[in-house]
mmCIF file of C-alpha atoms in Angstrom:
data_model
loop_
_atom_site.group_PDB
_atom_site.id
_atom_site.type_symbol
_atom_site.label_atom_id
_atom_site.label_comp_id
_atom_site.label_asym_id
_atom_site.label_seq_id
_atom_site.Cartn_x
_atom_site.Cartn_y
_atom_site.Cartn_z
ATOM 1 C CA UNK A 1 0.319 -0.104 -0.111
ATOM 2 C CA UNK A 2 1.158 3.450 -1.153
ATOM 3 C CA UNK A 3 1.645 6.000 1.632
ATOM 4 C CA UNK A 4 1.246 9.737 1.555
ATOM 5 C CA UNK A 5 4.611 9.906 2.944
ATOM 6 C CA UNK A 6 5.675 8.209 -0.502
ATOM 7 C CA UNK A 7 6.182 11.035 -3.393
ATOM 8 C CA UNK A 8 3.488 11.765 -5.919
ATOM 9 C CA UNK A 9 4.669 11.314 -9.262
ATOM 10 C CA UNK A 10 4.026 9.009 -12.918
ATOM 11 C CA UNK A 11 5.659 5.707 -12.669
ATOM 12 C CA UNK A 12 9.419 6.056 -13.865
ATOM 13 C CA UNK A 13 10.714 4.713 -16.762
ATOM 14 C CA UNK A 14 11.885 1.146 -16.357
ATOM 15 C CA UNK A 15 15.948 0.941 -15.985
ATOM 16 C CA UNK A 16 17.597 0.114 -18.770
ATOM 17 C CA UNK A 17 19.644 -3.244 -18.686
ATOM 18 C CA UNK A 18 23.046 -3.055 -19.172
ATOM 19 C CA UNK A 19 24.695 -5.316 -21.480
ATOM 20 C CA UNK A 20 26.875 -8.353 -20.803
ATOM 21 C CA UNK A 21 29.839 -6.194 -21.774
ATOM 22 C CA UNK A 22 28.839 -3.347 -19.002
ATOM 23 C CA UNK A 23 27.744 -5.560 -16.537
ATOM 24 C CA UNK A 24 31.695 -7.525 -17.238
ATOM 25 C CA UNK A 25 33.194 -4.082 -16.328
ATOM 26 C CA UNK A 26 31.530 -3.532 -13.084
ATOM 27 C CA UNK A 27 32.069 -6.402 -11.975
ATOM 28 C CA UNK A 28 35.659 -6.339 -12.998
ATOM 29 C CA UNK A 29 35.344 -2.930 -11.056
ATOM 30 C CA UNK A 30 34.161 -4.226 -7.782
ATOM 31 C CA UNK A 31 36.637 -6.787 -7.886
ATOM 32 C CA UNK A 32 39.712 -4.478 -7.508
ATOM 33 C CA UNK A 33 37.604 -1.711 -5.896
ATOM 34 C CA UNK A 34 37.480 -4.509 -3.025
ATOM 35 C CA UNK A 35 40.991 -5.612 -3.037
ATOM 36 C CA UNK A 36 41.834 -2.011 -2.884
ATOM 37 C CA UNK A 37 39.969 -1.374 0.229
ATOM 38 C CA UNK A 38 41.174 -4.836 1.823
ATOM 39 C CA UNK A 39 44.868 -3.760 1.007
ATOM 40 C CA UNK A 40 43.958 -0.294 1.910
ATOM 41 C CA UNK A 41 43.048 -0.831 5.471
ATOM 42 C CA UNK A 42 43.055 -4.344 6.111
ATOM 43 C CA UNK A 43 44.696 -4.916 9.897
ATOM 44 C CA UNK A 44 44.081 -7.731 13.016
ATOM 45 C CA UNK A 45 41.276 -6.568 15.406
ATOM 46 C CA UNK A 46 42.516 -4.076 18.076
ATOM 47 C CA UNK A 47 43.174 -4.690 21.540
ATOM 48 C CA UNK A 48 40.500 -2.335 21.967
ATOM 49 C CA UNK A 49 37.480 -4.206 19.950
ATOM 50 C CA UNK A 50 38.641 -7.128 21.855
ATOM 51 C CA UNK A 51 38.427 -5.680 24.994
ATOM 52 C CA UNK A 52 34.923 -4.622 24.526
ATOM 53 C CA UNK A 53 33.977 -8.044 23.037
ATOM 54 C CA UNK A 54 34.957 -9.590 26.533
ATOM 55 C CA UNK A 55 32.240 -7.665 28.201
ATOM 56 C CA UNK A 56 28.627 -9.639 28.813
ATOM 57 C CA UNK A 57 25.463 -9.044 29.989
ATOM 58 C CA UNK A 58 26.739 -12.258 32.828
ATOM 59 C CA UNK A 59 29.200 -9.801 33.899
ATOM 60 C CA UNK A 60 27.402 -6.609 34.926
ATOM 61 C CA UNK A 61 27.633 -4.831 31.983
ATOM 62 C CA UNK A 62 23.910 -3.377 30.648
ATOM 63 C CA UNK A 63 24.986 -1.825 27.398
ATOM 64 C CA UNK A 64 26.981 -2.977 24.221
ATOM 65 C CA UNK A 65 26.680 -6.401 25.502
ATOM 66 C CA UNK A 66 25.003 -8.706 23.193
ATOM 67 C CA UNK A 67 28.287 -9.542 21.232
ATOM 68 C CA UNK A 68 29.994 -10.358 24.564
ATOM 69 C CA UNK A 69 27.207 -12.330 25.745
ATOM 70 C CA UNK A 70 27.283 -14.285 22.840
ATOM 71 C CA UNK A 71 31.155 -15.004 22.719
ATOM 72 C CA UNK A 72 31.582 -15.184 27.264
ATOM 73 C CA UNK A 73 31.485 -19.011 25.993
ATOM 74 C CA UNK A 74 33.815 -19.438 23.819
ATOM 75 C CA UNK A 75 35.892 -16.845 25.422
ATOM 76 C CA UNK A 76 35.741 -19.045 29.349
ATOM 77 C CA UNK A 77 36.573 -21.853 27.755
ATOM 78 C CA UNK A 78 40.069 -20.508 26.517
ATOM 79 C CA UNK A 79 41.039 -18.286 28.850
ATOM 80 C CA UNK A 80 39.919 -14.996 26.821
ATOM 81 C CA UNK A 81 41.908 -16.090 24.339
ATOM 82 C CA UNK A 82 42.948 -13.223 21.369
ATOM 83 C CA UNK A 83 41.842 -15.387 18.665
ATOM 84 C CA UNK A 84 37.729 -15.592 20.094
ATOM 85 C CA UNK A 85 37.743 -11.728 19.298
ATOM 86 C CA UNK A 86 39.736 -11.913 16.232
ATOM 87 C CA UNK A 87 37.718 -14.624 14.803
ATOM 88 C CA UNK A 88 34.401 -13.091 15.794
ATOM 89 C CA UNK A 89 35.581 -9.602 14.246
ATOM 90 C CA UNK A 90 36.782 -11.531 10.906
ATOM 91 C CA UNK A 91 33.354 -13.683 10.701
ATOM 92 C CA UNK A 92 31.294 -10.247 10.938
ATOM 93 C CA UNK A 93 33.454 -8.122 8.522
ATOM 94 C CA UNK A 94 33.023 -11.553 6.229
ATOM 95 C CA UNK A 95 29.259 -11.180 6.547
ATOM 96 C CA UNK A 96 28.806 -8.070 6.030
ATOM 97 C CA UNK A 97 31.157 -7.752 2.364
ATOM 98 C CA UNK A 98 28.621 -10.894 1.746
ATOM 99 C CA UNK A 99 26.231 -8.702 2.019
ATOM 100 C CA UNK A 100 27.610 -5.875 0.287
ATOM 101 C CA UNK A 101 28.460 -8.565 -2.828
ATOM 102 C CA UNK A 102 24.747 -9.833 -2.776
ATOM 103 C CA UNK A 103 23.749 -6.201 -2.999
ATOM 104 C CA UNK A 104 25.933 -5.723 -5.952
ATOM 105 C CA UNK A 105 24.919 -8.363 -7.735
ATOM 106 C CA UNK A 106 21.118 -8.597 -7.446
ATOM 107 C CA UNK A 107 20.733 -5.433 -8.693
ATOM 108 C CA UNK A 108 19.714 -5.032 -12.058
ATOM 109 C CA UNK A 109 20.229 -0.553 -11.976
ATOM 110 C CA UNK A 110 23.806 0.356 -12.901
ATOM 111 C CA UNK A 111 23.391 3.344 -11.069
ATOM 112 C CA UNK A 112 22.899 1.192 -7.664
ATOM 113 C CA UNK A 113 26.375 -0.716 -8.755
ATOM 114 C CA UNK A 114 28.267 2.253 -9.093
ATOM 115 C CA UNK A 115 26.974 3.876 -5.651
ATOM 116 C CA UNK A 116 28.593 0.485 -4.205
ATOM 117 C CA UNK A 117 31.801 0.958 -6.452
ATOM 118 C CA UNK A 118 32.471 4.308 -5.181
ATOM 119 C CA UNK A 119 31.644 3.798 -1.922
ATOM 120 C CA UNK A 120 34.190 1.278 -1.458
ATOM 121 C CA UNK A 121 37.284 3.182 -3.701
ATOM 122 C CA UNK A 122 36.876 6.230 -1.200
ATOM 123 C CA UNK A 123 38.303 6.203 2.121
ATOM 124 C CA UNK A 124 35.419 4.593 4.118
ATOM 125 C CA UNK A 125 36.604 1.565 2.030
ATOM 126 C CA UNK A 126 39.879 1.662 3.582
ATOM 127 C CA UNK A 127 37.878 1.985 6.623
ATOM 128 C CA UNK A 128 35.868 -0.496 6.675
ATOM 129 C CA UNK A 129 38.507 -2.981 6.829
ATOM 130 C CA UNK A 130 40.233 -0.692 9.472
ATOM 131 C CA UNK A 131 36.899 -0.703 11.242
ATOM 132 C CA UNK A 132 37.121 -5.039 11.793
ATOM 133 C CA UNK A 133 35.542 -6.043 15.122
ATOM 134 C CA UNK A 134 33.580 -2.583 15.588
ATOM 135 C CA UNK A 135 30.419 -3.011 16.641
ATOM 136 C CA UNK A 136 29.397 -0.761 13.363
ATOM 137 C CA UNK A 137 29.835 -3.644 11.379
ATOM 138 C CA UNK A 138 27.539 -5.978 13.227
ATOM 139 C CA UNK A 139 25.259 -3.235 13.180
ATOM 140 C CA UNK A 140 25.016 -2.969 9.648
ATOM 141 C CA UNK A 141 24.865 -6.253 9.267
ATOM 142 C CA UNK A 142 21.959 -6.285 11.510
ATOM 143 C CA UNK A 143 20.261 -3.870 9.222
ATOM 144 C CA UNK A 144 20.834 -5.502 5.925
ATOM 145 C CA UNK A 145 19.426 -8.681 7.951
ATOM 146 C CA UNK A 146 16.514 -6.090 8.754
ATOM 147 C CA UNK A 147 15.851 -4.365 5.390
ATOM 148 C CA UNK A 148 16.069 -7.985 3.646
ATOM 149 C CA UNK A 149 13.257 -9.295 5.750
ATOM 150 C CA UNK A 150 11.281 -6.075 4.625
ATOM 151 C CA UNK A 151 11.604 -7.134 1.446
ATOM 152 C CA UNK A 152 10.411 -10.580 2.312
ATOM 153 C CA UNK A 153 7.590 -8.755 4.108
ATOM 154 C CA UNK A 154 8.204 -9.966 7.536
ATOM 155 C CA UNK A 155 8.469 -6.671 9.158
ATOM 156 C CA UNK A 156 8.007 -8.550 12.589
ATOM 157 C CA UNK A 157 11.482 -10.014 12.003
ATOM 158 C CA UNK A 158 13.228 -6.669 10.450
ATOM 159 C CA UNK A 159 11.577 -4.968 14.239
ATOM 160 C CA UNK A 160 13.310 -7.651 16.016
ATOM 161 C CA UNK A 161 16.716 -7.303 14.358
ATOM 162 C CA UNK A 162 16.172 -4.066 15.202
ATOM 163 C CA UNK A 163 16.329 -4.448 18.485
ATOM 164 C CA UNK A 164 19.266 -6.577 19.082
ATOM 165 C CA UNK A 165 20.902 -3.833 17.527
ATOM 166 C CA UNK A 166 20.349 -2.007 19.689
ATOM 167 C CA UNK A 167 21.939 -4.255 22.216
ATOM 168 C CA UNK A 168 24.969 -4.523 20.033
ATOM 169 C CA UNK A 169 25.767 -0.513 20.599
ATOM 170 C CA UNK A 170 23.316 2.214 21.599
ATOM 171 C CA UNK A 171 24.678 4.479 18.492
ATOM 172 C CA UNK A 172 22.148 2.427 16.599
ATOM 173 C CA UNK A 173 19.910 4.873 17.265
ATOM 174 C CA UNK A 174 21.677 7.274 15.227
ATOM 175 C CA UNK A 175 23.184 4.801 12.464
ATOM 176 C CA UNK A 176 20.854 1.842 10.944
ATOM 177 C CA UNK A 177 17.726 2.879 13.280
ATOM 178 C CA UNK A 178 16.874 5.530 11.196
ATOM 179 C CA UNK A 179 17.809 4.218 7.907
ATOM 180 C CA UNK A 180 15.453 1.316 9.366
ATOM 181 C CA UNK A 181 12.652 4.028 9.795
ATOM 182 C CA UNK A 182 13.118 5.244 6.125
ATOM 183 C CA UNK A 183 12.108 1.993 5.017
ATOM 184 C CA UNK A 184 8.955 1.236 6.936
ATOM 185 C CA UNK A 185 7.865 5.036 7.046
ATOM 186 C CA UNK A 186 7.742 4.274 2.982
ATOM 187 C CA UNK A 187 6.617 0.831 3.315
ATOM 188 C CA UNK A 188 3.998 0.870 5.504
ATOM 189 C CA UNK A 189 0.942 3.067 6.862
ATOM 190 C CA UNK A 190 2.013 5.487 9.848
ATOM 191 C CA UNK A 191 0.429 3.710 12.609
ATOM 192 C CA UNK A 192 1.943 0.207 11.377
ATOM 193 C CA UNK A 193 5.195 1.716 10.685
ATOM 194 C CA UNK A 194 5.166 3.384 14.412
ATOM 195 C CA UNK A 195 4.318 -0.597 15.947
ATOM 196 C CA UNK A 196 7.344 -1.826 14.018
ATOM 197 C CA UNK A 197 9.569 1.235 15.191
ATOM 198 C CA UNK A 198 7.959 1.202 18.193
ATOM 199 C CA UNK A 199 10.227 -1.872 20.307
ATOM 200 C CA UNK A 200 13.680 -0.944 18.637
ATOM 201 C CA UNK A 201 13.218 2.829 19.833
ATOM 202 C CA UNK A 202 11.902 1.995 22.951
ATOM 203 C CA UNK A 203 15.034 -0.801 23.692
ATOM 204 C CA UNK A 204 17.745 1.704 22.747
ATOM 205 C CA UNK A 205 16.048 4.501 25.490
ATOM 206 C CA UNK A 206 15.868 1.395 28.365
ATOM 207 C CA UNK A 207 19.068 0.952 27.243
ATOM 208 C CA UNK A 208 20.433 4.113 27.656
ATOM 209 C CA UNK A 209 18.454 4.919 30.883
ATOM 210 C CA UNK A 210 20.132 2.644 32.859
ATOM 211 C CA UNK A 211 24.061 2.513 34.004
ATOM 212 C CA UNK A 212 26.268 1.183 32.030
ATOM 213 C CA UNK A 213 27.537 -1.251 33.858
ATOM 214 C CA UNK A 214 26.840 -2.918 37.345
ATOM 215 C CA UNK A 215 29.593 -1.317 40.195
ATOM 216 C CA UNK A 216 32.834 -3.104 40.042
ATOM 217 C CA UNK A 217 31.740 -4.780 37.040
ATOM 218 C CA UNK A 218 34.854 -3.588 34.637
ATOM 219 C CA UNK A 219 36.970 -3.668 37.242
ATOM 220 C CA UNK A 220 36.234 -7.064 37.444
ATOM 221 C CA UNK A 221 36.452 -7.856 34.144
ATOM 222 C CA UNK A 222 40.230 -6.079 34.138
ATOM 223 C CA UNK A 223 41.144 -8.398 36.986
ATOM 224 C CA UNK A 224 40.320 -11.180 33.929
ATOM 225 C CA UNK A 225 41.635 -10.233 31.803
ATOM 226 C CA UNK A 226 45.170 -9.316 33.219
ATOM 227 C CA UNK A 227 45.492 -12.910 32.314
ATOM 228 C CA UNK A 228 44.413 -13.113 28.680
ATOM 229 C CA UNK A 229 47.348 -13.085 25.832
ATOM 230 C CA UNK A 230 46.804 -9.585 24.561
ATOM 231 C CA UNK A 231 47.023 -6.730 26.821
ATOM 232 C CA UNK A 232 43.755 -5.361 27.348
ATOM 233 C CA UNK A 233 42.627 -1.530 26.961
ATOM 234 C CA UNK A 234 41.877 0.712 30.456
ATOM 235 C CA UNK A 235 39.772 3.026 28.351
ATOM 236 C CA UNK A 236 37.754 0.564 26.509
ATOM 237 C CA UNK A 237 36.365 -0.303 30.173
ATOM 238 C CA UNK A 238 36.578 3.276 30.859
ATOM 239 C CA UNK A 239 33.825 3.743 28.877
ATOM 240 C CA UNK A 240 31.028 2.170 31.412
ATOM 241 C CA UNK A 241 32.255 3.588 34.207
ATOM 242 C CA UNK A 242 31.913 7.212 33.482
ATOM 243 C CA UNK A 243 28.628 9.179 32.227
ATOM 244 C CA UNK A 244 27.796 11.213 29.376
ATOM 245 C CA UNK A 245 29.186 14.911 31.499
ATOM 246 C CA UNK A 246 32.448 13.311 32.157
ATOM 247 C CA UNK A 247 32.733 11.918 29.157
ATOM 248 C CA UNK A 248 31.238 15.448 27.111
ATOM 249 C CA UNK A 249 34.191 17.444 29.739
ATOM 250 C CA UNK A 250 37.154 15.202 28.418
ATOM 251 C CA UNK A 251 36.285 16.161 24.462
ATOM 252 C CA UNK A 252 34.853 19.093 22.223
ATOM 253 C CA UNK A 253 32.145 18.688 20.462
ATOM 254 C CA UNK A 254 32.544 21.543 19.107
ATOM 255 C CA UNK A 255 35.811 20.382 17.017
ATOM 256 C CA UNK A 256 33.891 16.793 15.820
ATOM 257 C CA UNK A 257 30.828 19.477 15.240
ATOM 258 C CA UNK A 258 33.205 21.156 12.440
ATOM 259 C CA UNK A 259 35.206 17.812 11.261
ATOM 260 C CA UNK A 260 31.185 16.475 10.781
ATOM 261 C CA UNK A 261 29.020 19.826 9.585
ATOM 262 C CA UNK A 262 30.897 19.498 6.187
ATOM 263 C CA UNK A 263 30.723 16.218 4.927
ATOM 264 C CA UNK A 264 26.686 16.424 6.254
ATOM 265 C CA UNK A 265 26.965 19.269 4.025
ATOM 266 C CA UNK A 266 28.046 17.304 0.615
ATOM 267 C CA UNK A 267 26.117 14.249 1.410
ATOM 268 C CA UNK A 268 22.491 15.934 2.092
ATOM 269 C CA UNK A 269 23.464 18.468 -0.557
ATOM 270 C CA UNK A 270 23.901 16.292 -3.100
ATOM 271 C CA UNK A 271 21.229 13.807 -2.433
ATOM 272 C CA UNK A 272 18.971 16.936 -2.890
ATOM 273 C CA UNK A 273 20.578 17.875 -6.189
ATOM 274 C CA UNK A 274 19.324 13.558 -6.807
ATOM 275 C CA UNK A 275 16.033 14.268 -5.165
ATOM 276 C CA UNK A 276 13.931 17.273 -6.175
ATOM 277 C CA UNK A 277 13.359 19.275 -2.811
ATOM 278 C CA UNK A 278 9.950 18.039 -1.451
ATOM 279 C CA UNK A 279 8.614 16.298 1.532
ATOM 280 C CA UNK A 280 9.088 13.047 0.277
ATOM 281 C CA UNK A 281 12.684 13.719 1.068
ATOM 282 C CA UNK A 282 12.403 14.712 4.440
ATOM 283 C CA UNK A 283 12.954 10.820 5.867
ATOM 284 C CA UNK A 284 15.813 9.940 3.537
ATOM 285 C CA UNK A 285 17.330 13.019 4.413
ATOM 286 C CA UNK A 286 17.127 12.216 7.844
ATOM 287 C CA UNK A 287 18.345 9.395 7.971
ATOM 288 C CA UNK A 288 21.252 10.292 6.267
ATOM 289 C CA UNK A 289 22.395 13.835 8.490
ATOM 290 C CA UNK A 290 21.462 11.393 11.944
ATOM 291 C CA UNK A 291 25.389 10.671 12.682
ATOM 292 C CA UNK A 292 25.504 13.932 12.787
ATOM 293 C CA UNK A 293 24.459 13.859 15.977
ATOM 294 C CA UNK A 294 27.187 11.260 17.237
ATOM 295 C CA UNK A 295 29.406 14.284 17.989
ATOM 296 C CA UNK A 296 27.438 14.155 21.639
ATOM 297 C CA UNK A 297 28.178 10.560 21.552
ATOM 298 C CA UNK A 298 31.824 10.693 21.719
ATOM 299 C CA UNK A 299 34.874 12.574 20.077
ATOM 300 C CA UNK A 300 35.277 9.517 17.262
ATOM 301 C CA UNK A 301 35.077 11.876 14.412
ATOM 302 C CA UNK A 302 36.283 10.190 11.702
ATOM 303 C CA UNK A 303 34.571 6.513 12.536
ATOM 304 C CA UNK A 304 31.399 8.972 12.545
ATOM 305 C CA UNK A 305 32.413 10.883 9.967
ATOM 306 C CA UNK A 306 33.062 7.057 8.214
ATOM 307 C CA UNK A 307 29.143 5.977 9.465
ATOM 308 C CA UNK A 308 27.777 9.655 8.066
ATOM 309 C CA UNK A 309 28.849 8.786 4.360
ATOM 310 C CA UNK A 310 27.958 5.378 4.882
ATOM 311 C CA UNK A 311 24.033 6.010 5.765
ATOM 312 C CA UNK A 312 23.866 8.504 2.540
ATOM 313 C CA UNK A 313 25.197 5.406 0.601
ATOM 314 C CA UNK A 314 22.589 3.049 2.165
ATOM 315 C CA UNK A 315 19.853 5.263 1.395
ATOM 316 C CA UNK A 316 20.990 6.870 -1.760
ATOM 317 C CA UNK A 317 21.286 2.519 -2.748
ATOM 318 C CA UNK A 318 17.747 2.479 -1.586
ATOM 319 C CA UNK A 319 16.455 5.391 -2.894
ATOM 320 C CA UNK A 320 17.505 4.386 -6.660
ATOM 321 C CA UNK A 321 16.282 0.880 -6.079
ATOM 322 C CA UNK A 322 12.085 2.732 -5.559
ATOM 323 C CA UNK A 323 10.756 2.607 -8.602
ATOM 324 C CA UNK A 324 13.667 1.698 -10.627
ATOM 325 C CA UNK A 325 15.701 4.753 -10.363
ATOM 326 C CA UNK A 326 18.340 5.319 -13.199
ATOM 327 C CA UNK A 327 20.256 8.215 -12.585
ATOM 328 C CA UNK A 328 20.623 10.568 -15.855
ATOM 329 C CA UNK A 329 23.752 12.658 -17.133
ATOM 330 C CA UNK A 330 23.613 15.548 -15.137
ATOM 331 C CA UNK A 331 22.331 13.230 -11.924
ATOM 332 C CA UNK A 332 25.778 11.315 -12.374
ATOM 333 C CA UNK A 333 27.483 14.588 -12.964
ATOM 334 C CA UNK A 334 26.262 15.920 -9.534
ATOM 335 C CA UNK A 335 26.838 12.669 -7.478
ATOM 336 C CA UNK A 336 30.504 12.453 -9.180
ATOM 337 C CA UNK A 337 30.835 16.252 -7.872
ATOM 338 C CA UNK A 338 30.252 15.008 -4.255
ATOM 339 C CA UNK A 339 32.110 11.701 -4.724
ATOM 340 C CA UNK A 340 35.352 13.748 -5.599
ATOM 341 C CA UNK A 341 34.557 16.222 -2.856
ATOM 342 C CA UNK A 342 34.208 13.050 -0.494
ATOM 343 C CA UNK A 343 37.522 11.677 -1.819
ATOM 344 C CA UNK A 344 39.063 14.868 0.050
ATOM 345 C CA UNK A 345 38.094 13.981 3.405
ATOM 346 C CA UNK A 346 40.883 12.800 5.755
ATOM 347 C CA UNK A 347 39.806 10.171 7.747
ATOM 348 C CA UNK A 348 42.976 8.912 10.342
ATOM 349 C CA UNK A 349 42.687 5.807 11.460
ATOM 350 C CA UNK A 350 43.138 4.428 15.316
ATOM 351 C CA UNK A 351 46.078 3.123 17.485
ATOM 352 C CA UNK A 352 48.669 5.274 14.699
ATOM 353 C CA UNK A 353 47.667 2.914 11.654
ATOM 354 C CA UNK A 354 47.231 5.111 8.491
ATOM 355 C CA UNK A 355 46.214 4.231 5.503
ATOM 356 C CA UNK A 356 48.708 1.846 2.643
ATOM 357 C CA UNK A 357 49.982 3.891 0.187
ATOM 358 C CA UNK A 358 49.454 2.200 -3.846
ATOM 359 C CA UNK A 359 52.982 2.928 -5.250
ATOM 360 C CA UNK A 360 54.908 0.596 -6.508
ATOM 361 C CA UNK A 361 58.328 2.882 -5.228
ATOM 362 C CA UNK A 362 59.338 3.992 -1.930
ATOM 363 C CA UNK A 363 59.121 8.037 -0.548
ATOM 364 C CA UNK A 364 62.135 9.874 -1.931
ATOM 365 C CA UNK A 365 65.490 9.320 0.620
ATOM 366 C CA UNK A 366 65.560 12.805 3.010
ATOM 367 C CA UNK A 367 68.626 13.680 1.606
ATOM 368 C CA UNK A 368 67.355 13.834 -2.093
ATOM 369 C CA UNK A 369 70.325 11.119 -2.862
ATOM 370 C CA UNK A 370 69.887 7.264 -2.856
ATOM 371 C CA UNK A 371 72.235 5.481 -1.502
#
């Protein structure tokens, strides 16, 4: 059933089926883009994410507990072996890449396939591999599962997956849930859509309302991890001992916003160039812009920038799939300009890492003389 939130316009013409040569070209570009992204950002999961993955509900942690709770039996059985957490991180990354590949190969639209390729070639592609083990990847894997369930007309399953997402990390409220809301409100009448949105939204607000962890939970886990085969990160456990106001006191929200606002201007402006500004643009724009509010959540500005661009790409991909849209030449030009601007966004890595340089020669000797 079409809702009033949908844009009233005559049906778009069916997308032009690309020929075999074009399909082979885009497939080759996709393979190259994945390889370049992997080369640029691949690393082993860090000690920070391994520490976070050791937190569990049974250990007294009330936020970000789902992954750690599922891994808890394996972690205890192996004495909190690093390999348990590393394997989990790579399994999630593999699942996410599989979902991206399925979305690519099942897209009849050439425009949708090129959007995926562009996302992998942008700094976001390398950052995806660099983020292995972070809960952001689990959130988007759950989002893709929920979108698939919506496509199969299983909204109850989709809503349940979104409930799980807020137990993975509370930033689901500002990343994947807005995208889910955009799709649900487009697909169902308002009241029914709210029935599917309410459970994850309420669950997320409840998680934010309770204390992050029971008293002493971080200290007890720190003592347990002292015998692990990796050096656990005390700053990761410290997240559960600080209030939000205490976190705000140790970083500048303004500095984070100064990094994120230019990205938001580019992606929102680019989407509005592609989508005629109207009431129907409110929901997708809100879903794209929601990660901007992560400036209030912490100081990981590069990570928030990655999520902001990723939401733009996901929403754009979904929008192009609605009624089989294909971009015209002027729209392709505008999108190309947006993507070229995004290539210049600095996206620093964590833990002293940096993107690998793609070159066959090393940097010149500082003296200018080759010895």
